[in-house]
Amino acid sequence: MTHTAIIGIGQTNVSEAWDTSLRHLAWYAIEAALDDAKLSQREIDAVYVGNMLAGRGSNQRHLGALIADFSGMRGTEAIVVESAEASGAAALRQAIFAVSSGQIDTALVVGVEKASDTTGNDFEAALATSLDVEYEQAHGLTTAAQAALLMQRYMHEYGVELGAFAKFSENAHANGAKNPLAMYRNVLKPGRFEIAPTVAPPVSLFDAAPAGDGGACVIVTRTDRAMEMAAEPILIRASATATDTLALHDRRDMLWLQAAALSSQAAFAQAGLAHADIDLFELHDGYTILAAMSLEAAGFAERGAGTTWDGTMPLSSFGGLKARGNPLGATGVYQAVEAARQLRGQAADCQIENVRTVMTQNLGGLAATAITHVFSLV
Amino acid sequence: MQVAQNWRLNQQRYRLMGEECPNCSVKIFPPRDVCPACMAPAKELFALTGVGEVFSYTTVYHPPAGYEFNAPYVVALIKLDEGPVLTAQLTDVEPEDVSIGMPVEAVTRKLRSDGDEGMIVYGYKFRPIM
Ligand SMILES: [Zn+2]
């Protein structure tokens, strides 16, 4: 148990928001979360921002002070946390630390990304800054190509066909179609996955999650305060993180997401829960290979058998990164918001029946950073 | 473009200069001064031969800025005969002719070009061994 809880949630839709700035996206999410928690800005003691690209993509760093000021919290402690696509969950984890320590009573976590401020080759270069600059970026590697190297090797060693990965994208799109905040609301027809336009083979357009703009926000306080402040606080049962090499070539066992495994194991231990207790796994489906290997690393599938997933364990309930859209450094906060909506029974058409415990897992790179959280009702 | 960041890697880019662990003899590339196998300090230089095989591969159709000039290009994980795995482009081969296990050797080629006024970065790529 972390002895912390979520008392307010907010999010924007994920899209290519050409007419909306980074600071506005953050504010819209913050405004919604403050509304939800029935709090004013004066009651927030610290702000934790999760973001990946703004320094390179929008020429804007120092987001802590910027967003605190723009959101009516001038003077409030604020900091930005960066761990590539895992920045959102990393920011949430810092808030949990701050509140647990007793230094901060009420913390606000906002994940925000403005992917569309750069496009084309410049966007690829910005995204690739999460790879090893000396030994990966220097050779023209992109994030999609890195995932492709992993997927190609996985298919080769385990004898898995490309079509076996289609189920992850089809599930994400089926769920995204029911989510008004999703970037893509089209269903993916059987047979389309295998013939999609290529990005970096075997990774295709229907495999890689599309980067999008968006903001998501959660407000965190100690559980005892949460009981008094909120009708339905969401307990943070576990928060655990681990790291691995940035570069794929530096991994001794390339076909195993070691950081994801370590953080999952630690999260189960912290929560005192077993796999059967998890009703929904919001995993990081930036690529289908990550979905398959995350299931293995978290112990929901045997090693090499991630693609045998049969739908029994619900995944990507609002569309996941693939269909809701991939707001990069905001993803981990979206996952927390979505977990809370499921637990409160506020997921509308995306509602999974009888959800009492949700595990979320946010990955940076190919799980060079892995952050796992477990949420439940009181 | 960061000149010193590239210049200081000359020994790695042109000669595949790695390290050898004095404790367990493992060969290390990229060099990291601590043996990834036994965690002993490992700073003894060791030049790799640049011969190995394709461990995995893909083709980049959407390159980052600076790499447009030879796109689409094949990027591969190369398992060197001495043990280390590295990331590099393949050259002198068509994407459809690449396969896992294909024997390859290192050559020096242009890696990056930032246009007429910009810096050009050279380094290792790999080509099929005939
Ligand atoms: Zn050693």
Short mmCIF file of C-alpha atoms and ligand atoms in Angstrom, two decimals:
data_model
loop_
_atom_site.label_atom_id
_atom_site.label_comp_id
_atom_site.label_asym_id
_atom_site.label_seq_id
_atom_site.Cartn_x
_atom_site.Cartn_y
_atom_site.Cartn_z
CA MET A 1 0.00 0.00 0.00
CA THR A 2 1.20 3.51 -0.71
CA HIS A 3 -1.27 5.21 1.72
CA THR A 4 -2.14 7.63 -1.06
CA ALA A 5 -5.27 8.01 -3.15
CA ILE A 6 -6.61 9.84 -6.19
CA ILE A 7 -9.38 12.33 -5.44
CA GLY A 8 -9.76 14.07 -8.80
CA ILE A 9 -9.29 13.21 -12.48
CA GLY A 10 -9.39 15.11 -15.76
CA GLN A 11 -8.35 14.61 -19.36
CA THR A 12 -8.59 16.11 -22.83
CA ASN A 13 -9.22 14.11 -25.96
CA VAL A 14 -6.10 12.93 -27.82
CA SER A 15 -5.75 14.47 -31.27
CA GLU A 16 -3.57 16.56 -33.54
CA ALA A 17 -4.56 19.78 -31.80
CA TRP A 18 -3.07 22.32 -34.21
CA ASP A 19 -4.94 25.22 -32.60
CA THR A 20 -4.18 24.34 -28.97
CA SER A 21 -0.89 25.03 -27.16
CA LEU A 22 0.93 22.86 -24.64
CA ARG A 23 -0.03 25.14 -21.76
CA HIS A 24 -3.69 25.12 -22.78
CA LEU A 25 -3.80 21.32 -22.99
CA ALA A 26 -2.32 21.13 -19.49
CA TRP A 27 -4.81 23.69 -18.16
CA TYR A 28 -7.86 21.96 -19.67
CA ALA A 29 -6.87 18.71 -17.93
CA ILE A 30 -6.10 20.50 -14.65
CA GLU A 31 -9.38 22.43 -14.76
CA ALA A 32 -11.32 19.20 -15.22
CA ALA A 33 -9.51 17.48 -12.35
CA LEU A 34 -9.99 20.42 -9.97
CA ASP A 35 -13.69 20.44 -10.89
CA ASP A 36 -13.94 16.71 -10.32
CA ALA A 37 -12.25 16.99 -6.90
CA LYS A 38 -14.23 20.15 -6.03
CA LEU A 39 -10.96 21.89 -5.16
CA SER A 40 -9.56 25.30 -6.03
CA GLN A 41 -5.99 25.98 -7.12
CA ARG A 42 -5.22 27.35 -3.62
CA GLU A 43 -5.64 23.85 -2.20
CA ILE A 44 -2.88 22.36 -4.38
CA ASP A 45 0.51 22.20 -2.62
CA ALA A 46 2.71 20.94 -5.46
CA VAL A 47 2.49 20.29 -9.21
CA TYR A 48 4.26 17.39 -10.97
CA VAL A 49 4.38 17.62 -14.76
CA GLY A 50 5.11 14.59 -16.97
CA ASN A 51 6.35 15.46 -20.47
CA MET A 52 8.73 13.97 -23.02
CA LEU A 53 9.18 16.22 -26.03
CA ALA A 54 8.50 19.87 -25.26
CA GLY A 55 12.15 20.91 -24.89
CA ARG A 56 12.95 19.64 -28.37
CA GLY A 57 9.58 19.68 -30.09
CA SER A 58 8.13 22.97 -28.83
CA ASN A 59 11.37 24.74 -27.74
CA GLN A 60 9.90 24.97 -24.27
CA ARG A 61 11.43 23.60 -21.11
CA HIS A 62 10.78 24.68 -17.52
CA LEU A 63 7.23 23.39 -17.72
CA GLY A 64 6.75 23.20 -13.95
CA ALA A 65 6.74 26.94 -13.40
CA LEU A 66 5.07 27.64 -16.76
CA ILE A 67 2.08 25.38 -16.13
CA ALA A 68 1.70 26.32 -12.46
CA ASP A 69 1.53 29.99 -13.45
CA PHE A 70 -0.73 29.50 -16.46
CA SER A 71 -3.13 27.33 -14.44
CA GLY A 72 -3.68 29.84 -11.66
CA MET A 73 -1.10 28.40 -9.26
CA ARG A 74 1.62 31.07 -9.49
CA GLY A 75 3.89 30.62 -6.47
CA THR A 76 3.15 26.90 -6.01
CA GLU A 77 6.00 24.36 -6.01
CA ALA A 78 6.19 22.71 -9.44
CA ILE A 79 8.63 20.44 -11.27
CA VAL A 80 8.77 18.50 -14.54
CA VAL A 81 9.65 14.81 -14.72
CA GLU A 82 11.10 13.21 -17.85
CA SER A 83 11.48 9.48 -18.52
CA ALA A 84 10.62 9.33 -22.24
CA GLU A 85 7.12 7.83 -22.80
CA ALA A 86 7.06 6.82 -19.11
CA SER A 87 7.22 10.46 -17.97
CA GLY A 88 3.55 10.51 -16.94
CA ALA A 89 3.74 7.59 -14.51
CA ALA A 90 7.10 8.90 -13.30
CA ALA A 91 5.44 12.22 -12.39
CA LEU A 92 2.64 10.35 -10.59
CA ARG A 93 5.24 8.40 -8.65
CA GLN A 94 6.97 11.62 -7.53
CA ALA A 95 3.62 12.91 -6.29
CA ILE A 96 3.09 9.69 -4.34
CA PHE A 97 6.53 10.13 -2.72
CA ALA A 98 5.85 13.75 -1.83
CA VAL A 99 2.47 13.00 -0.28
CA SER A 100 3.72 9.85 1.50
CA SER A 101 6.59 11.79 3.06
CA GLY A 102 4.19 14.22 4.69
CA GLN A 103 5.88 17.20 3.04
CA ILE A 104 2.98 17.75 0.63
CA ASP A 105 -0.70 17.41 1.53
CA THR A 106 -2.27 17.60 -1.92
CA ALA A 107 -0.31 17.05 -5.13
CA LEU A 108 -1.46 17.62 -8.69
CA VAL A 109 -0.01 15.47 -11.47
CA VAL A 110 -0.44 16.59 -15.06
CA GLY A 111 0.82 14.67 -18.07
CA VAL A 112 0.91 16.80 -21.19
CA GLU A 113 2.30 16.32 -24.69
CA LYS A 114 2.29 18.46 -27.81
CA ALA A 115 3.57 16.00 -30.39
CA SER A 116 2.29 17.97 -33.38
CA ASP A 117 4.54 21.01 -32.78
CA THR A 118 7.11 19.21 -34.93
CA THR A 119 6.42 17.04 -37.96
CA GLY A 120 8.14 14.73 -40.42
CA ASN A 121 11.90 14.16 -40.12
CA ASP A 122 12.21 16.68 -37.27
CA PHE A 123 9.57 14.81 -35.29
CA GLU A 124 11.38 11.49 -35.86
CA ALA A 125 14.62 13.09 -34.64
CA ALA A 126 12.90 14.54 -31.55
CA LEU A 127 11.33 11.19 -30.71
CA ALA A 128 14.65 9.41 -31.25
CA THR A 129 16.30 11.45 -28.48
CA SER A 130 15.06 8.71 -26.13
CA LEU A 131 17.44 6.28 -27.87
CA ASP A 132 21.20 6.05 -27.17
CA VAL A 133 22.62 9.10 -28.97
CA GLU A 134 26.09 7.63 -29.57
CA TYR A 135 25.25 4.11 -30.65
CA GLU A 136 21.63 4.15 -31.89
CA GLN A 137 20.62 7.65 -33.00
CA ALA A 138 23.98 8.05 -34.75
CA HIS A 139 23.07 5.17 -37.04
CA GLY A 140 19.73 6.58 -38.08
CA LEU A 141 17.67 4.38 -35.77
CA THR A 142 14.14 5.55 -35.00
CA THR A 143 11.87 4.44 -32.16
CA ALA A 144 9.70 2.47 -34.60
CA ALA A 145 12.80 0.83 -36.11
CA GLN A 146 14.02 -0.15 -32.66
CA ALA A 147 10.66 -1.82 -31.97
CA ALA A 148 10.89 -3.48 -35.38
CA LEU A 149 14.31 -4.97 -34.56
CA LEU A 150 12.84 -6.47 -31.40
CA MET A 151 9.71 -7.76 -33.15
CA GLN A 152 11.66 -9.29 -36.06
CA ARG A 153 13.92 -11.19 -33.65
CA TYR A 154 10.95 -12.27 -31.53
CA MET A 155 9.12 -13.64 -34.58
CA HIS A 156 12.30 -15.42 -35.70
CA GLU A 157 13.14 -17.08 -32.37
CA TYR A 158 9.61 -18.08 -31.37
CA GLY A 159 8.30 -18.81 -34.85
CA VAL A 160 5.40 -16.35 -34.43
CA GLU A 161 3.68 -15.02 -37.58
CA LEU A 162 2.92 -11.33 -38.10
CA GLY A 163 -0.84 -11.98 -38.05
CA ALA A 164 -0.61 -13.24 -34.46
CA PHE A 165 -0.06 -9.64 -33.28
CA ALA A 166 -3.20 -8.30 -35.00
CA LYS A 167 -5.43 -9.06 -32.00
CA PHE A 168 -3.83 -6.31 -29.92
CA SER A 169 -4.55 -3.60 -32.49
CA GLU A 170 -8.04 -4.99 -33.22
CA ASN A 171 -8.90 -4.98 -29.51
CA ALA A 172 -7.55 -1.45 -29.05
CA HIS A 173 -9.56 -0.12 -32.01
CA ALA A 174 -12.72 -1.96 -30.93
CA ASN A 175 -12.48 -0.22 -27.55
CA GLY A 176 -11.34 3.13 -28.97
CA ALA A 177 -14.41 3.16 -31.21
CA LYS A 178 -16.50 3.43 -28.02
CA ASN A 179 -14.38 6.24 -26.50
CA PRO A 180 -15.37 9.78 -27.58
CA LEU A 181 -11.93 11.02 -26.43
CA ALA A 182 -10.01 8.60 -28.65
CA MET A 183 -7.88 9.77 -31.57
CA TYR A 184 -9.04 6.90 -33.82
CA ARG A 185 -12.57 5.58 -33.54
CA ASN A 186 -12.49 3.20 -36.49
CA VAL A 187 -12.62 -0.54 -36.00
CA LEU A 188 -9.85 -2.57 -37.58
CA LYS A 189 -11.30 -5.22 -39.87
CA PRO A 190 -9.80 -8.72 -39.81
CA GLY A 191 -7.02 -9.12 -42.36
CA ARG A 192 -6.19 -5.40 -42.54
CA PHE A 193 -3.35 -5.51 -39.98
CA GLU A 194 -1.12 -7.69 -42.14
CA ILE A 195 -1.45 -5.46 -45.23
CA ALA A 196 -1.10 -2.04 -43.55
CA PRO A 197 1.35 0.53 -44.96
CA THR A 198 4.80 -0.14 -43.57
CA VAL A 199 6.70 2.11 -41.15
CA ALA A 200 9.69 -0.10 -40.41
CA PRO A 201 8.91 -3.73 -41.22
CA PRO A 202 7.48 -5.71 -39.54
CA VAL A 203 6.06 -2.60 -37.78
CA SER A 204 3.24 -1.00 -39.80
CA LEU A 205 0.81 1.90 -39.41
CA PHE A 206 -1.72 -0.44 -37.79
CA ASP A 207 0.91 -1.69 -35.37
CA ALA A 208 2.57 1.50 -34.11
CA ALA A 209 0.47 3.75 -31.86
CA PRO A 210 0.03 7.20 -33.44
CA ALA A 211 1.57 10.06 -31.45
CA GLY A 212 -0.98 12.68 -30.44
CA ASP A 213 -1.50 15.81 -28.37
CA GLY A 214 -3.25 15.68 -25.03
CA GLY A 215 -3.32 16.36 -21.33
CA ALA A 216 -4.42 14.29 -18.35
CA CYS A 217 -4.45 15.11 -14.66
CA VAL A 218 -4.91 13.37 -11.31
CA ILE A 219 -4.95 14.88 -7.83
CA VAL A 220 -3.31 12.84 -5.07
CA THR A 221 -3.50 13.04 -1.30
CA ARG A 222 -3.03 10.75 1.74
CA THR A 223 -5.68 8.05 2.07
CA ASP A 224 -6.98 9.35 5.42
CA ARG A 225 -7.54 12.83 3.95
CA ALA A 226 -8.98 11.34 0.76
CA MET A 227 -11.70 9.57 2.76
CA GLU A 228 -12.93 12.93 4.00
CA MET A 229 -12.41 14.87 0.78
CA ALA A 230 -13.86 12.54 -1.86
CA ALA A 231 -16.94 10.37 -2.19
CA GLU A 232 -15.09 7.68 -4.09
CA PRO A 233 -11.32 7.94 -3.62
CA ILE A 234 -9.19 5.61 -5.73
CA LEU A 235 -6.55 3.87 -3.64
CA ILE A 236 -3.05 3.63 -5.07
CA ARG A 237 -2.26 0.12 -3.91
CA ALA A 238 1.19 -0.06 -5.49
CA SER A 239 3.75 2.04 -7.34
CA ALA A 240 6.95 0.42 -8.55
CA THR A 241 9.57 1.19 -11.17
CA ALA A 242 12.68 -0.38 -12.67
CA THR A 243 15.09 0.41 -15.50
CA ASP A 244 16.94 -1.36 -18.30
CA THR A 245 19.41 -0.35 -21.03
CA LEU A 246 18.29 2.33 -23.51
CA ALA A 247 19.91 0.41 -26.36
CA LEU A 248 18.45 -2.91 -27.42
CA HIS A 249 21.94 -4.16 -28.36
CA ASP A 250 23.13 -3.76 -24.75
CA ARG A 251 20.62 -6.30 -23.42
CA ARG A 252 21.98 -9.76 -22.70
CA ASP A 253 18.49 -11.25 -23.00
CA MET A 254 16.86 -9.15 -25.69
CA LEU A 255 13.53 -10.99 -25.74
CA TRP A 256 12.70 -10.25 -22.12
CA LEU A 257 11.50 -6.88 -20.77
CA GLN A 258 13.45 -7.11 -17.53
CA ALA A 259 12.41 -3.70 -16.17
CA ALA A 260 8.74 -4.47 -16.83
CA ALA A 261 9.13 -7.81 -15.05
CA LEU A 262 10.88 -6.27 -12.03
CA SER A 263 8.37 -3.44 -11.66
CA SER A 264 5.39 -5.80 -12.04
CA GLN A 265 6.75 -8.21 -9.45
CA ALA A 266 7.40 -5.35 -7.03
CA ALA A 267 3.89 -3.97 -7.63
CA PHE A 268 2.22 -7.33 -6.93
CA ALA A 269 4.25 -7.68 -3.73
CA GLN A 270 3.47 -4.14 -2.59
CA ALA A 271 -0.25 -4.56 -3.21
CA GLY A 272 -0.30 -8.03 -1.68
CA LEU A 273 -2.19 -9.26 -4.73
CA ALA A 274 -1.96 -12.15 -7.18
CA HIS A 275 -2.60 -12.17 -10.93
CA ALA A 276 -6.15 -13.44 -10.43
CA ASP A 277 -6.93 -10.27 -8.44
CA ILE A 278 -6.31 -7.98 -11.44
CA ASP A 279 -9.52 -7.25 -13.36
CA LEU A 280 -8.02 -4.98 -16.03
CA PHE A 281 -4.45 -4.50 -17.27
CA GLU A 282 -3.86 -1.15 -18.94
CA LEU A 283 -0.56 -2.01 -20.58
CA HIS A 284 1.69 0.13 -22.78
CA ASP A 285 0.73 -0.88 -26.33
CA GLY A 286 2.94 1.61 -28.17
CA TYR A 287 3.71 -1.32 -30.48
CA THR A 288 2.04 -4.74 -30.56
CA ILE A 289 5.37 -6.36 -29.67
CA LEU A 290 5.31 -4.35 -26.43
CA ALA A 291 1.78 -5.56 -25.67
CA ALA A 292 2.82 -9.18 -26.15
CA MET A 293 6.05 -8.88 -24.21
CA SER A 294 4.42 -6.84 -21.40
CA LEU A 295 1.94 -9.67 -20.83
CA GLU A 296 4.89 -12.04 -20.53
CA ALA A 297 6.95 -9.76 -18.28
CA ALA A 298 4.02 -9.13 -15.93
CA GLY A 299 3.35 -12.86 -15.71
CA PHE A 300 0.00 -12.90 -17.52
CA ALA A 301 1.51 -15.11 -20.24
CA GLU A 302 4.39 -17.56 -20.50
CA ARG A 303 7.60 -16.35 -22.06
CA GLY A 304 7.23 -16.39 -25.87
CA ALA A 305 3.45 -16.84 -25.58
CA GLY A 306 2.26 -13.23 -25.30
CA THR A 307 0.40 -13.48 -28.61
CA THR A 308 -1.72 -16.36 -27.26
CA TRP A 309 -3.69 -13.73 -25.28
CA ASP A 310 -7.34 -14.76 -25.60
CA GLY A 311 -9.16 -11.66 -24.38
CA THR A 312 -9.96 -13.03 -20.92
CA MET A 313 -7.83 -10.31 -19.30
CA PRO A 314 -9.21 -6.99 -20.58
CA LEU A 315 -6.55 -4.72 -22.14
CA SER A 316 -6.58 -1.14 -23.47
CA SER A 317 -10.15 -0.55 -22.32
CA PHE A 318 -10.39 3.01 -23.74
CA GLY A 319 -8.42 2.12 -26.88
CA GLY A 320 -4.94 2.03 -25.39
CA LEU A 321 -2.13 3.95 -27.01
CA LYS A 322 -3.04 2.44 -30.38
CA ALA A 323 -6.56 3.87 -30.73
CA ARG A 324 -7.04 6.40 -27.91
CA GLY A 325 -3.77 7.81 -29.25
CA ASN A 326 -0.24 7.91 -27.88
CA PRO A 327 0.27 11.15 -25.96
CA LEU A 328 3.89 10.10 -25.22
CA GLY A 329 4.92 11.62 -21.88
CA ALA A 330 1.29 12.06 -20.81
CA THR A 331 0.41 8.38 -21.29
CA GLY A 332 0.94 7.26 -17.69
CA VAL A 333 -1.48 9.89 -16.39
CA TYR A 334 -4.08 8.91 -19.02
CA GLN A 335 -3.77 5.33 -17.77
CA ALA A 336 -4.38 6.46 -14.17
CA VAL A 337 -7.42 8.52 -15.21
CA GLU A 338 -8.80 5.58 -17.20
CA ALA A 339 -8.24 3.20 -14.28
CA ALA A 340 -10.15 5.60 -12.00
CA ARG A 341 -13.03 5.90 -14.46
CA GLN A 342 -13.32 2.11 -14.69
CA LEU A 343 -13.25 1.72 -10.89
CA ARG A 344 -15.84 4.46 -10.36
CA GLY A 345 -18.11 2.92 -12.99
CA GLN A 346 -17.79 6.07 -15.10
CA ALA A 347 -16.38 4.48 -18.22
CA ALA A 348 -19.66 4.70 -20.17
CA ASP A 349 -19.51 2.54 -23.30
CA CYS A 350 -15.96 1.45 -22.37
CA GLN A 351 -17.02 0.09 -18.96
CA ILE A 352 -15.68 -3.36 -18.05
CA GLU A 353 -18.03 -5.25 -15.73
CA ASN A 354 -17.06 -5.83 -12.09
CA VAL A 355 -13.75 -4.00 -12.13
CA ARG A 356 -12.35 -3.78 -8.61
CA THR A 357 -8.59 -3.73 -9.19
CA VAL A 358 -6.67 -2.26 -12.13
CA MET A 359 -2.99 -2.57 -12.99
CA THR A 360 -1.43 0.07 -15.25
CA GLN A 361 2.01 -0.13 -16.79
CA ASN A 362 3.78 2.77 -18.51
CA LEU A 363 6.96 2.10 -20.52
CA GLY A 364 9.67 4.49 -21.68
CA GLY A 365 11.43 3.30 -24.82
CA LEU A 366 11.37 -0.49 -25.13
CA ALA A 367 10.87 -0.67 -21.34
CA ALA A 368 14.16 1.05 -20.51
CA THR A 369 11.91 2.55 -17.86
CA ALA A 370 8.91 0.56 -16.62
CA ILE A 371 6.47 1.94 -14.05
CA THR A 372 3.62 -0.16 -12.69
CA HIS A 373 0.72 1.06 -10.56
CA VAL A 374 -2.18 -0.80 -8.97
CA PHE A 375 -5.45 0.98 -8.19
CA SER A 376 -8.61 -0.11 -6.41
CA LEU A 377 -11.67 1.24 -4.64
CA VAL A 378 -11.58 1.47 -0.85
CA MET B 1 25.27 19.50 -34.75
CA GLN B 2 27.46 18.55 -31.79
CA VAL B 3 31.04 18.44 -33.14
CA ALA B 4 32.86 17.22 -30.01
CA GLN B 5 30.15 14.67 -29.26
CA ASN B 6 30.98 12.99 -32.56
CA TRP B 7 34.73 13.66 -32.67
CA ARG B 8 35.41 11.90 -29.38
CA LEU B 9 33.87 8.70 -30.78
CA ASN B 10 36.39 8.47 -33.66
CA GLN B 11 38.07 5.36 -32.29
CA GLN B 12 34.73 3.58 -32.01
CA ARG B 13 33.32 4.82 -35.32
CA TYR B 14 36.42 4.09 -37.47
CA ARG B 15 38.15 1.21 -35.68
CA LEU B 16 35.40 -0.47 -33.63
CA MET B 17 37.53 0.12 -30.55
CA GLY B 18 35.93 -1.70 -27.66
CA GLU B 19 37.24 -3.16 -24.43
CA GLU B 20 38.24 -6.50 -22.97
CA CYS B 21 37.45 -7.49 -19.40
CA PRO B 22 40.68 -8.43 -17.56
CA ASN B 23 38.63 -10.54 -15.18
CA CYS B 24 36.46 -12.74 -17.44
CA SER B 25 37.83 -11.93 -20.94
CA VAL B 26 34.45 -10.80 -22.28
CA LYS B 27 34.74 -8.38 -25.22
CA ILE B 28 32.78 -5.17 -24.80
CA PHE B 29 31.27 -2.88 -27.44
CA PRO B 30 30.16 -0.15 -27.13
CA PRO B 31 32.85 0.47 -24.48
CA ARG B 32 31.45 1.19 -21.02
CA ASP B 33 34.43 0.67 -18.66
CA VAL B 34 32.47 -1.78 -16.48
CA CYS B 35 32.13 -5.38 -17.66
CA PRO B 36 28.43 -6.13 -18.29
CA ALA B 37 29.08 -9.82 -17.54
CA CYS B 38 30.97 -9.70 -14.22
CA MET B 39 30.81 -5.99 -13.29
CA ALA B 40 34.60 -5.77 -12.92
CA PRO B 41 36.36 -2.60 -14.12
CA ALA B 42 37.20 -3.16 -17.80
CA LYS B 43 39.18 -0.41 -19.48
CA GLU B 44 41.66 -2.40 -21.58
CA LEU B 45 41.20 -1.42 -25.21
CA PHE B 46 40.36 -4.12 -27.71
CA ALA B 47 39.74 -3.53 -31.42
CA LEU B 48 37.01 -5.75 -32.82
CA THR B 49 37.50 -7.34 -36.24
CA GLY B 50 34.14 -6.13 -37.54
CA VAL B 51 33.03 -9.56 -38.73
CA GLY B 52 29.71 -10.95 -37.60
CA GLU B 53 26.17 -11.80 -38.63
CA VAL B 54 22.76 -10.15 -38.82
CA PHE B 55 20.86 -10.74 -35.56
CA SER B 56 17.80 -8.70 -36.54
CA TYR B 57 16.97 -6.04 -39.15
CA THR B 58 14.42 -3.55 -40.42
CA THR B 59 14.14 -0.83 -43.04
CA VAL B 60 13.70 2.81 -42.06
CA TYR B 61 11.17 4.56 -44.34
CA HIS B 62 10.64 7.57 -42.05
CA PRO B 63 14.17 8.75 -41.16
CA PRO B 64 15.12 11.35 -38.57
CA ALA B 65 16.45 14.73 -39.76
CA GLY B 66 20.03 14.30 -41.02
CA TYR B 67 19.45 10.81 -42.40
CA GLU B 68 17.15 11.55 -45.36
CA PHE B 69 19.97 11.33 -47.93
CA ASN B 70 20.05 7.55 -48.17
CA ALA B 71 16.53 6.61 -47.02
CA PRO B 72 15.08 4.07 -47.11
CA TYR B 73 17.97 2.27 -45.42
CA VAL B 74 18.37 -1.02 -43.59
CA VAL B 75 19.26 -0.88 -39.88
CA ALA B 76 20.35 -4.08 -38.20
CA LEU B 77 21.53 -5.57 -34.97
CA ILE B 78 24.90 -7.18 -35.75
CA LYS B 79 26.25 -9.95 -33.55
CA LEU B 80 30.03 -9.72 -33.85
CA ASP B 81 32.13 -12.89 -33.87
CA GLU B 82 33.76 -11.79 -30.59
CA GLY B 83 30.33 -11.64 -28.89
CA PRO B 84 29.09 -8.04 -28.64
CA VAL B 85 25.93 -6.90 -30.45
CA LEU B 86 25.71 -3.44 -32.01
CA THR B 87 23.28 -1.35 -34.04
CA ALA B 88 24.38 -0.31 -37.54
CA GLN B 89 23.12 0.30 -41.04
CA LEU B 90 23.65 -2.29 -43.75
CA THR B 91 25.07 -1.09 -47.04
CA ASP B 92 25.62 -2.53 -50.53
CA VAL B 93 22.51 -4.72 -50.17
CA GLU B 94 18.82 -4.45 -51.00
CA PRO B 95 16.32 -4.74 -48.11
CA GLU B 96 14.67 -7.83 -49.61
CA ASP B 97 18.01 -9.68 -49.72
CA VAL B 98 18.70 -9.33 -45.98
CA SER B 99 18.09 -12.24 -43.62
CA ILE B 100 18.84 -13.17 -40.02
CA GLY B 101 22.17 -15.05 -39.85
CA MET B 102 23.61 -13.35 -42.95
CA PRO B 103 27.43 -12.92 -42.59
CA VAL B 104 28.53 -9.27 -42.68
CA GLU B 105 31.68 -7.16 -42.29
CA ALA B 106 32.29 -3.56 -41.22
CA VAL B 107 33.09 -0.76 -43.68
CA THR B 108 33.37 3.01 -43.20
CA ARG B 109 30.61 5.10 -44.77
CA LYS B 110 28.79 8.42 -44.40
CA LEU B 111 26.31 8.14 -41.52
CA ARG B 112 24.78 11.58 -41.36
CA SER B 113 24.63 14.74 -43.44
CA ASP B 114 23.18 18.06 -42.37
CA GLY B 115 23.12 19.64 -45.82
CA ASP B 116 25.70 21.72 -47.70
CA GLU B 117 26.64 23.91 -44.73
CA GLY B 118 26.33 21.24 -42.06
CA MET B 119 28.60 18.60 -40.63
CA ILE B 120 29.03 15.15 -42.16
CA VAL B 121 29.50 12.21 -39.81
CA TYR B 122 31.29 9.04 -40.90
CA GLY B 123 31.35 5.69 -39.16
CA TYR B 124 30.80 1.95 -39.47
CA LYS B 125 28.17 0.29 -41.58
CA PHE B 126 28.11 -3.40 -42.49
CA ARG B 127 27.94 -5.15 -45.85
CA PRO B 128 27.37 -8.76 -46.82
CA ILE B 129 30.49 -10.94 -47.03
CA MET B 130 30.55 -12.37 -50.53
ZN ZN C 1 34.01 -9.46 -16.94
#
